[in-house]
CSV table of C-alpha atoms in Angstrom, one decimal:
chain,number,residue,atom,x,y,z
A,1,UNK,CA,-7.3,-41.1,-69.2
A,2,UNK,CA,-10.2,-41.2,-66.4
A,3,UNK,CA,-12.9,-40.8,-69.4
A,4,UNK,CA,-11.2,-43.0,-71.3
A,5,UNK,CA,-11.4,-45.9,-69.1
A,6,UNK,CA,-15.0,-44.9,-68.3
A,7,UNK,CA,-16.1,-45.6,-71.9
A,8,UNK,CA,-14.3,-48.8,-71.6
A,9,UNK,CA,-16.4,-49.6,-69.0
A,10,UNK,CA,-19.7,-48.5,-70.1
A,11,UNK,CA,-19.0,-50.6,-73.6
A,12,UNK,CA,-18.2,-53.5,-71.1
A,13,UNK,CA,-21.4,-52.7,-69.0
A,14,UNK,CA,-23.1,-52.4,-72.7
A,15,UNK,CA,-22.3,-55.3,-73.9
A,16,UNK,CA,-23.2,-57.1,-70.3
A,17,UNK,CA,-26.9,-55.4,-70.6
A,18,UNK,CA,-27.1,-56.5,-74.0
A,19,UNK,CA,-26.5,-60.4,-73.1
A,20,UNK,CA,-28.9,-60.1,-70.6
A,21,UNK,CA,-31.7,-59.0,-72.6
A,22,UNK,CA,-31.1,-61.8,-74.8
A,23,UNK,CA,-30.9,-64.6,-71.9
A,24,UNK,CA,-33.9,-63.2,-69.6
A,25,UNK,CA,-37.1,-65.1,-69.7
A,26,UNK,CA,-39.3,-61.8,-70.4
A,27,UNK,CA,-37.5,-61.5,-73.6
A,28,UNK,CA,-36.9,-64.6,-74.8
A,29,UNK,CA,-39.6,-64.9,-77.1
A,30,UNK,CA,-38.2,-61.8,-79.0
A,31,UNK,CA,-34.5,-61.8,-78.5
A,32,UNK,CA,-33.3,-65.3,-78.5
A,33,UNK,CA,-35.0,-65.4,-82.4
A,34,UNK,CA,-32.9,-62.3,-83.4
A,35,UNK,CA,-29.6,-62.7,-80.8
A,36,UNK,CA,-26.9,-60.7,-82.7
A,37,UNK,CA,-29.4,-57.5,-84.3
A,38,UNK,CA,-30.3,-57.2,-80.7
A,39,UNK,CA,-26.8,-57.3,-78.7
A,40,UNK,CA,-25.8,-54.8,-82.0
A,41,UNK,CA,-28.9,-52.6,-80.9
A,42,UNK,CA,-27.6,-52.2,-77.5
A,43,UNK,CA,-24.0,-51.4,-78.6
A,44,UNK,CA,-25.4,-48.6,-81.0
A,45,UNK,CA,-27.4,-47.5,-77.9
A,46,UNK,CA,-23.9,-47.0,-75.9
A,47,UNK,CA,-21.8,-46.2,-79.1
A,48,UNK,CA,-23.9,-42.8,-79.6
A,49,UNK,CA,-23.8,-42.2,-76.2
A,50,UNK,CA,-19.9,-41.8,-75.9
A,51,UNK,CA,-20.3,-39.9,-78.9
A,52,UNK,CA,-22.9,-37.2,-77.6
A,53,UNK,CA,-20.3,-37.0,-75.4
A,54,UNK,CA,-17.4,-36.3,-77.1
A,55,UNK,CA,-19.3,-34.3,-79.6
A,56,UNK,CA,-20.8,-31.9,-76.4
A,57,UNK,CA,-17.5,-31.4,-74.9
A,58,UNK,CA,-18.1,-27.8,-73.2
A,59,UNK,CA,-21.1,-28.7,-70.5
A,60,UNK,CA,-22.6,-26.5,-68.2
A,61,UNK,CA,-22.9,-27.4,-64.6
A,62,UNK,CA,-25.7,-25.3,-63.9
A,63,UNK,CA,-28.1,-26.8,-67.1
A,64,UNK,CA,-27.2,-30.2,-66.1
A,65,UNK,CA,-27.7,-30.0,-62.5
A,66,UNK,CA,-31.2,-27.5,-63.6
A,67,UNK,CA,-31.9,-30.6,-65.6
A,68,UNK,CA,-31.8,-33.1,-62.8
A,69,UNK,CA,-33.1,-31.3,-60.5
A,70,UNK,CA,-35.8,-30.5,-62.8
A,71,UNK,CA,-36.3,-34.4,-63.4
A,72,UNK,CA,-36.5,-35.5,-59.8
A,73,UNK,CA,-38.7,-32.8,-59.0
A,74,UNK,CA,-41.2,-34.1,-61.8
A,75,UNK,CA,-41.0,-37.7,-61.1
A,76,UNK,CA,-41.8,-36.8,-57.5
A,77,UNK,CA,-45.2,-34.9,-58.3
A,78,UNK,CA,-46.1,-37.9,-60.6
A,79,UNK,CA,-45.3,-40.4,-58.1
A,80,UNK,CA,-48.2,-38.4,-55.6
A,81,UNK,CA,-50.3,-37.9,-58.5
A,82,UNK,CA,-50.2,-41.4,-59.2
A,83,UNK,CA,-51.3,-42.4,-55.2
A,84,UNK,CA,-54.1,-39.3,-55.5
A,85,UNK,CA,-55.6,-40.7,-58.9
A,86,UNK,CA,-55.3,-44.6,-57.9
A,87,UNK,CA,-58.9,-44.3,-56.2
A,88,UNK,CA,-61.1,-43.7,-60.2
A,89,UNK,CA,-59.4,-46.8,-61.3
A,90,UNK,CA,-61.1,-50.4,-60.9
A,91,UNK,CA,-58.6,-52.6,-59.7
A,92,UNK,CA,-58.8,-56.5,-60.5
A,93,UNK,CA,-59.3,-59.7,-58.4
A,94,UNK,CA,-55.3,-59.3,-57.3
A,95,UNK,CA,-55.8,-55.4,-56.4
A,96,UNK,CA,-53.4,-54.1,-58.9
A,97,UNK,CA,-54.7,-52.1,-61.4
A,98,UNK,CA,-54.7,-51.9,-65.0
A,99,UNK,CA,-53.4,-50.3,-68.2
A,100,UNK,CA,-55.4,-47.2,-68.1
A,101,UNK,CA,-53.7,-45.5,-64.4
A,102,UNK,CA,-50.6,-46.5,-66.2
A,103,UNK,CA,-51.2,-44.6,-69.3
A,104,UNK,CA,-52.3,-41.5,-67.4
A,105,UNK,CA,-49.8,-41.8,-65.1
A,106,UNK,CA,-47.2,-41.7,-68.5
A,107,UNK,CA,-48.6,-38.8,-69.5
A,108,UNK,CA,-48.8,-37.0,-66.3
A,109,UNK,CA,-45.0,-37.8,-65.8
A,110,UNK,CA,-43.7,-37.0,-69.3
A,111,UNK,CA,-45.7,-33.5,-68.9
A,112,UNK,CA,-44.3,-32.6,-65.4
A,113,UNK,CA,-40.9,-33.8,-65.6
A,114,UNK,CA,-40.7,-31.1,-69.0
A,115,UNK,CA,-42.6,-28.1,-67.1
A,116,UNK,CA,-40.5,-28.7,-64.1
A,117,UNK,CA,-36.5,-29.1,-65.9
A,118,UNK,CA,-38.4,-25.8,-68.0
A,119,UNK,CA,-38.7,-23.8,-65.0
A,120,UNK,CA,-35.8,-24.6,-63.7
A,121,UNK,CA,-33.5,-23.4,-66.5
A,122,UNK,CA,-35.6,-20.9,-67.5
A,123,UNK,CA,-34.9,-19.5,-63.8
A,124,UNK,CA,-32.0,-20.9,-62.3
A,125,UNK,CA,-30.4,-17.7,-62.3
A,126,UNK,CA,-33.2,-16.3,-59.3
A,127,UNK,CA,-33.5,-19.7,-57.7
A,128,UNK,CA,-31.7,-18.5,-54.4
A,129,UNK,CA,-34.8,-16.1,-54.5
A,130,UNK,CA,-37.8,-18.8,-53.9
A,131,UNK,CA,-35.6,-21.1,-51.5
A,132,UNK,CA,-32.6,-19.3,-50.2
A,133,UNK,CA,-30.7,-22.4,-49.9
A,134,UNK,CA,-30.9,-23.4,-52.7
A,135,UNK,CA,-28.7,-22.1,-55.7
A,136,UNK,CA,-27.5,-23.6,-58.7
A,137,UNK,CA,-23.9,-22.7,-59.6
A,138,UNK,CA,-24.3,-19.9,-62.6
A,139,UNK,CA,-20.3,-21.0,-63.6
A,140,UNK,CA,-18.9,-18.1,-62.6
A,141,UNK,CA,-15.4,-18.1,-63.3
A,142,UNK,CA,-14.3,-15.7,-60.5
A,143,UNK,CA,-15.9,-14.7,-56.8
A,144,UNK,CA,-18.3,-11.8,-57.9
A,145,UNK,CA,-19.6,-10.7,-61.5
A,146,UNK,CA,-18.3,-7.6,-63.2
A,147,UNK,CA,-21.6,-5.6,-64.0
A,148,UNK,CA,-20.4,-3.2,-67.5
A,149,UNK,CA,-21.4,0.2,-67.9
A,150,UNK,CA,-22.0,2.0,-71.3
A,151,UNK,CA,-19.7,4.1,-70.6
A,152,UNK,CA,-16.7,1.7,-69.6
A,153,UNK,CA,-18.0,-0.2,-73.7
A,154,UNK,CA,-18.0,2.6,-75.3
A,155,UNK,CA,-14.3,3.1,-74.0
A,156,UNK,CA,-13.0,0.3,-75.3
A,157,UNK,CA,-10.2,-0.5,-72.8
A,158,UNK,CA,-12.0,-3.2,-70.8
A,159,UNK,CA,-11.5,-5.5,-74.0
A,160,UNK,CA,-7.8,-4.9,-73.9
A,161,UNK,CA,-8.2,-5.1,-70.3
A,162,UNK,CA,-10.1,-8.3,-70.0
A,163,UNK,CA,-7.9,-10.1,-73.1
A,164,UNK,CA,-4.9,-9.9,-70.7
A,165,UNK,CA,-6.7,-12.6,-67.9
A,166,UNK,CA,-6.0,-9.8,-65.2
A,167,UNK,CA,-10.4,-10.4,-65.3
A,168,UNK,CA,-11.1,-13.8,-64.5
A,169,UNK,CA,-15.0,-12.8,-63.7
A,170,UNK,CA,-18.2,-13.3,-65.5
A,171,UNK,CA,-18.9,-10.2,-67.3
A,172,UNK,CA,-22.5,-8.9,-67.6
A,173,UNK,CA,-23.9,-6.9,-69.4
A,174,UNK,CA,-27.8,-5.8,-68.6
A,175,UNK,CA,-30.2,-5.7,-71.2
A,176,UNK,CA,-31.0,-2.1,-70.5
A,177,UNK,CA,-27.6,-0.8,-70.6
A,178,UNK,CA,-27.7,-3.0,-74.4
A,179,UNK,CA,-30.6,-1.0,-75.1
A,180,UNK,CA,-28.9,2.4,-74.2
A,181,UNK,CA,-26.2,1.7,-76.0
A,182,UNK,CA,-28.4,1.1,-79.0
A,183,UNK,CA,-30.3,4.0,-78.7
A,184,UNK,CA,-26.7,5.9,-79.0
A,185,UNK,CA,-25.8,3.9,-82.4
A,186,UNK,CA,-28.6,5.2,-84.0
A,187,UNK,CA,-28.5,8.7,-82.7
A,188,UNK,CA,-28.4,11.6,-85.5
A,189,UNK,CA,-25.6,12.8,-84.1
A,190,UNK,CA,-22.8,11.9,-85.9
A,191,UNK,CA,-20.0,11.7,-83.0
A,192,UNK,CA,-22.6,9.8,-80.9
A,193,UNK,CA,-23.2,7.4,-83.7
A,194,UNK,CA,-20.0,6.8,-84.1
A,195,UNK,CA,-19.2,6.1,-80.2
A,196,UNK,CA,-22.1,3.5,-80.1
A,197,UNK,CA,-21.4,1.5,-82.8
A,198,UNK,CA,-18.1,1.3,-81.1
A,199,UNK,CA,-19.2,0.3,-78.3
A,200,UNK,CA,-21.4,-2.8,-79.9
A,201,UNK,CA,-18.1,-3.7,-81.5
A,202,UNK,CA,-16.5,-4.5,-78.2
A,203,UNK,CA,-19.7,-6.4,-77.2
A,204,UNK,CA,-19.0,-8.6,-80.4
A,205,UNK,CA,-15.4,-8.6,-79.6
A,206,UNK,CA,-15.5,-9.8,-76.1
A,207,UNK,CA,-18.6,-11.9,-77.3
A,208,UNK,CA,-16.7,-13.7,-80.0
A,209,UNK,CA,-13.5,-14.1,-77.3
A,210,UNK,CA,-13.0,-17.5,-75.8
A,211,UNK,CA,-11.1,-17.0,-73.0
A,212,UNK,CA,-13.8,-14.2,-71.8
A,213,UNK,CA,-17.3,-15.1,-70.4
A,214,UNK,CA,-20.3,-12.4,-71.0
A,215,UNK,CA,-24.0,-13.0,-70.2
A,216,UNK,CA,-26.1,-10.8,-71.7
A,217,UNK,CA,-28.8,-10.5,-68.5
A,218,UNK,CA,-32.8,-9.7,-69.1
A,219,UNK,CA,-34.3,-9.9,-66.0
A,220,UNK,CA,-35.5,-6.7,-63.9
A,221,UNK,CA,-36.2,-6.7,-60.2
A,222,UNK,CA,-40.0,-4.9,-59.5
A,223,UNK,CA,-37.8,-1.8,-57.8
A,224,UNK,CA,-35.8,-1.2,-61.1
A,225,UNK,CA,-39.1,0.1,-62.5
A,226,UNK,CA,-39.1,3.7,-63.5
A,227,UNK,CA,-35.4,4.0,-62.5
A,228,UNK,CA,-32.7,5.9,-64.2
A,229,UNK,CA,-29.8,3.4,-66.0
A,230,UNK,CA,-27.2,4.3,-63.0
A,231,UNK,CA,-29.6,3.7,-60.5
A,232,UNK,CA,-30.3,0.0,-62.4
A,233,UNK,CA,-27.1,-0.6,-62.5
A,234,UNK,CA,-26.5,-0.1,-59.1
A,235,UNK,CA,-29.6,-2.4,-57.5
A,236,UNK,CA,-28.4,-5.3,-60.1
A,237,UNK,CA,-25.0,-5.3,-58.5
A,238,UNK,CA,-26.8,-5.4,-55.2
A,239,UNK,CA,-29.3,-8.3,-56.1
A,240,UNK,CA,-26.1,-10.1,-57.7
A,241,UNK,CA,-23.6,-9.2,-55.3
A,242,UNK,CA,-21.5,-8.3,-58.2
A,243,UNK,CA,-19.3,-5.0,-58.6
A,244,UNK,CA,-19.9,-2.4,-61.5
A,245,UNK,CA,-17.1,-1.6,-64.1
A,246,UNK,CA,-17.4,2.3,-65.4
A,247,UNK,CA,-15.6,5.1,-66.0
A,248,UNK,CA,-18.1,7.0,-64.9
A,249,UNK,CA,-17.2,9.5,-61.9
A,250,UNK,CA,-20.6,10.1,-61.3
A,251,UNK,CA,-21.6,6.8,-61.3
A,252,UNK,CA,-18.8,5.9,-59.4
A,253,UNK,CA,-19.7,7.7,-56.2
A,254,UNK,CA,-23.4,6.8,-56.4
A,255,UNK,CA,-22.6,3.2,-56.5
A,256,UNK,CA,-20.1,3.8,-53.4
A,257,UNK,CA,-22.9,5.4,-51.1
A,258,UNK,CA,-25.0,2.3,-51.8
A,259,UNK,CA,-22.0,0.4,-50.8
A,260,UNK,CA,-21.6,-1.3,-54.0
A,261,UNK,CA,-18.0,-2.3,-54.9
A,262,UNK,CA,-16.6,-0.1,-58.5
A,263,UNK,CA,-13.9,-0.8,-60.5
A,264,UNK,CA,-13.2,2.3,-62.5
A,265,UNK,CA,-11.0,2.0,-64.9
A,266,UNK,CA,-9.4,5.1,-65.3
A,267,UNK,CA,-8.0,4.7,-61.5
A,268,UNK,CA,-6.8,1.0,-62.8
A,269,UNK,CA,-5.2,2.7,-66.0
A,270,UNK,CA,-3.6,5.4,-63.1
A,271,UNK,CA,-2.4,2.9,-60.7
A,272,UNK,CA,-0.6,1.0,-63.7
A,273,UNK,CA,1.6,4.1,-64.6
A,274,UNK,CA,5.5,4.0,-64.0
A,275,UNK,CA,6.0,5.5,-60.6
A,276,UNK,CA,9.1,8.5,-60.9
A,277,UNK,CA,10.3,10.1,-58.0
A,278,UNK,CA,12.1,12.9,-57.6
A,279,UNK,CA,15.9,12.8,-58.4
A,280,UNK,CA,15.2,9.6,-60.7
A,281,UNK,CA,16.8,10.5,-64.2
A,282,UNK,CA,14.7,9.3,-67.5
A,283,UNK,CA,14.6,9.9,-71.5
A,284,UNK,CA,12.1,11.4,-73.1
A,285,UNK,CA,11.1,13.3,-76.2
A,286,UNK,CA,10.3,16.7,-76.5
A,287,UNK,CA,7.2,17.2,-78.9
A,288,UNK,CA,5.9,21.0,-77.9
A,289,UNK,CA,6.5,24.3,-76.7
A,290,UNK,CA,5.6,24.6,-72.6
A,291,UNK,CA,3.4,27.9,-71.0
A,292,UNK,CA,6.6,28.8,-70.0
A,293,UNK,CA,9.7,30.5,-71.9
A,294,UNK,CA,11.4,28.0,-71.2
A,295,UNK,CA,9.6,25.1,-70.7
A,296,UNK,CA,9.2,21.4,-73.5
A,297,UNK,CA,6.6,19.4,-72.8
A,298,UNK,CA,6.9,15.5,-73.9
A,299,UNK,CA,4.9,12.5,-73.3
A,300,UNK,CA,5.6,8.6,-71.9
A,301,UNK,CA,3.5,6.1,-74.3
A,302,UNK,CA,0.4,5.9,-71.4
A,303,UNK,CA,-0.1,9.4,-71.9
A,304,UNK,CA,1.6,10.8,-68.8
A,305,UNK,CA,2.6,14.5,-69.5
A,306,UNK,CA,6.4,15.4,-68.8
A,307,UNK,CA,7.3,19.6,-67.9
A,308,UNK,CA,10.9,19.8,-68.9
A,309,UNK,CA,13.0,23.3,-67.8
A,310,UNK,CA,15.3,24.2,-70.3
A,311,UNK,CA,13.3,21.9,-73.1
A,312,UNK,CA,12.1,24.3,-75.5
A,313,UNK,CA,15.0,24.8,-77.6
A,314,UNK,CA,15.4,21.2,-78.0
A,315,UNK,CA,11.8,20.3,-79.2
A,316,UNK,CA,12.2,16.9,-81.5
A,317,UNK,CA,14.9,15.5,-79.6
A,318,UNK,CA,15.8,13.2,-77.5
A,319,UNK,CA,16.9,14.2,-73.8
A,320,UNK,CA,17.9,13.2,-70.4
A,321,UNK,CA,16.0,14.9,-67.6
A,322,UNK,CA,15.8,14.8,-64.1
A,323,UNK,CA,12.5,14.6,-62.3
A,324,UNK,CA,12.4,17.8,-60.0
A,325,UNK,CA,8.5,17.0,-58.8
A,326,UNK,CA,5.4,14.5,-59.9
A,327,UNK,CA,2.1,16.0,-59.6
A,328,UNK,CA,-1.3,14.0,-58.9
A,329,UNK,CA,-4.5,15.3,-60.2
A,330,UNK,CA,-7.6,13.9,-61.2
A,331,UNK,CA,-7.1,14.6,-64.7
A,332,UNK,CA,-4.1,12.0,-64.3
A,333,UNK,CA,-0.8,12.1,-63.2
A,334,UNK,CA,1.9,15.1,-64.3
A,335,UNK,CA,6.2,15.2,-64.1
A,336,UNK,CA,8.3,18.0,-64.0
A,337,UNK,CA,11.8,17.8,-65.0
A,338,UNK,CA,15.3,19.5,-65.7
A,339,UNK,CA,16.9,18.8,-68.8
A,340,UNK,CA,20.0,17.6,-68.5
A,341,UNK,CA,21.8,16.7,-72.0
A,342,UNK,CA,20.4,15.6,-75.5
A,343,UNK,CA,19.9,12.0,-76.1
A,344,UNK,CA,20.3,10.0,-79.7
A,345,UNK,CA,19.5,11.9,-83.1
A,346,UNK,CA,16.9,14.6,-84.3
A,347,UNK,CA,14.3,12.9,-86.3
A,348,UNK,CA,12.5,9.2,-86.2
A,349,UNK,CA,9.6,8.3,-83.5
A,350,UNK,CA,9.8,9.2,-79.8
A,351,UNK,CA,11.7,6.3,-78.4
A,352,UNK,CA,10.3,4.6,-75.1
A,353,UNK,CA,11.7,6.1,-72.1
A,354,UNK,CA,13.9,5.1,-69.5
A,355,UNK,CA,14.9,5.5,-66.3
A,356,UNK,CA,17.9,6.2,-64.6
A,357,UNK,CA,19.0,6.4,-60.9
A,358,UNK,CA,21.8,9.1,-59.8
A,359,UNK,CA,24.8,7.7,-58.9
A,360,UNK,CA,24.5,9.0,-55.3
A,361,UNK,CA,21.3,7.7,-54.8
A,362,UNK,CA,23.3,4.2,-55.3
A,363,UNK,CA,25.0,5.0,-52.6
């Protein structure tokens, strides 16, 4: 509603300029011969306008205040230009000069005001670096960029991950980890092949994504040269204050002694799985034979392996257990369990498990 009345006004402002034009004394000679072609000519002017407008609907803050700042930059350094040139001009009886220092002064504005609003998209991103106070907004969704890894792409997960909105971050993804990656999708090796073309179709996938945000980033900092792709990685978070998403251990505990902030996405995937404690009762299939005699072995659908006493001769069923002991390790997270009684029929796909609580721990 806002825009809506905005356009109104402009059209009314329009249409106020256009009358103007036509009543001033400096245009008389030309406007008051052709009224109406002239008031249309300004509405046209104001009708394309609103329609740029609507047609551009998805602006960016930081190219439209680049290009300002770029533009009063420029007609700043052609104002002093113009006062430092005014001296090889011949000025007239009156003391104003003539139609030359205006020409060059044209053409001195029109080039500056295009090399400054060029310079300042062109590095808006590293502004903060030349004047530290000054920074254009690089429209960041959340507080701090999420710097990918090739390993966390390769993965996969962190497009599930990031399709849920639990990410509301800029993602970025360096141009040398892109060039890794690439490197990997034309490996001879046929597994590695296969994991990096993989990779580049999550790139397209959270490219192609509307709700997501990724910036593919070029720049290098002088102390990046020669520098493995961790150790990259790990400045660029530092330069942009971001935090790096991997699944790499290694990786993961350099970043940390450079006090860079990691989000590994194999702890995420470990914090998210059902919590069981002991004397909690749950269902669960049994799909193997355990180490021991007696032992089944089923799985819950994140992959969380279940030890089940007394499961073996009841492997493709259905049972109740009781969870005797949950076991933490940095493979991931194991239960152990007492089967109890069978649960539903023989065949069909393992049923999603769930949990019940003892009746004395009601109590």
């Amino acid at each position: 509603m806002a825009l809506l009345i905005l356009r109104c006004i402009f059209l009314l402002v329009a249409a106020g300029v256009g009358v103007s034009i036509i009543t001033v004394n400096d245009f008389a000679s030309t406007a008051r011969s052709q009224p109406f072609w002239t008031f249309t000519g300004v509405m046209l002017v104001a009708i394309v306008v609103i329609g740029m407008d609507v047609a551009f609907k998805r602006k960016r803050y930081d190219t439209i205040s680049g290009v300002y700042f770029g533009l009063l930059v420029g007609l700043f350094l052609t104002y002093i230009l113009g006062l430092a040139i005014q001296p090889f001009f011949p000025a007239d009886e009156l003391g104003a000069t003539g139609g030359p220092q205006r020409a060059v002064q044209l053409v001195i504005g029109m080039v500056l005001c295009y090399a400054c609003i060029s310079l300042v998209l062109q590095t808006k991103d590293d502004f903060r670096f030349i004047i530290p106070y000054v920074e254009f907004s690089k429209d960041v969704k959340g507080l701090k960029p999420y710097i990918l890894d090739t390993s966390v792409v390769i993965d996969g997960r962190i497009a599930d991950v990031v399709e849920t909105q639990l990410f509301d971050n800029q993602l970025i993804m360096p141009r040398f980890v892109l060039a890794e990656l690439q490197a990997i999708a034309d490996s001879g090796d046929k597994l590695k092949r296969s994991r990096g073309r993989r990779g580049l179709d999550i790139l397209n996938r959270l490219r192609n994504h509307t709700a997501v945000d990724l910036k593919i980033h070029d720049r290098e900092t002088p102390e990046m040269d020669g520098q493995p792709v961790d150790m990259k990685l790990v400045l660029l978070a530092k330069n942009m204050e971001g935090k790096i998403v991997t699944g790499d251990y290694n990786l993961n505990k350099v970043a940390r002694l450079h006090n860079v902030d990691v989000i590994n996405l194999n702890d995420v995937a470990n914090a998210l799985k059902p919590v069981f404690l002991p004397g909690e009762q749950l269902v669960v299939r049994i799909v193997k034979r355990g180490e021991e005699d007696s032992q089944g072995v089923g799985y819950l659908d994140d992959g969380t392996m279940i030890v089940v006493e007394g499961g073996r001769d009841h492997i493709g069923q259905n049972v109740q257990i009781l969870v005797t002991s949950v076991l933490q390790t940095s493979a991931g997270r194991m239960i152990f369990g007492r089967y109890e009684t069978v649960v539903g029929g023989q065949g069909g796909s393992s049923e999603a498990p769930s949990r019940q609580r003892p009746a004395e721990s009601k109590a």
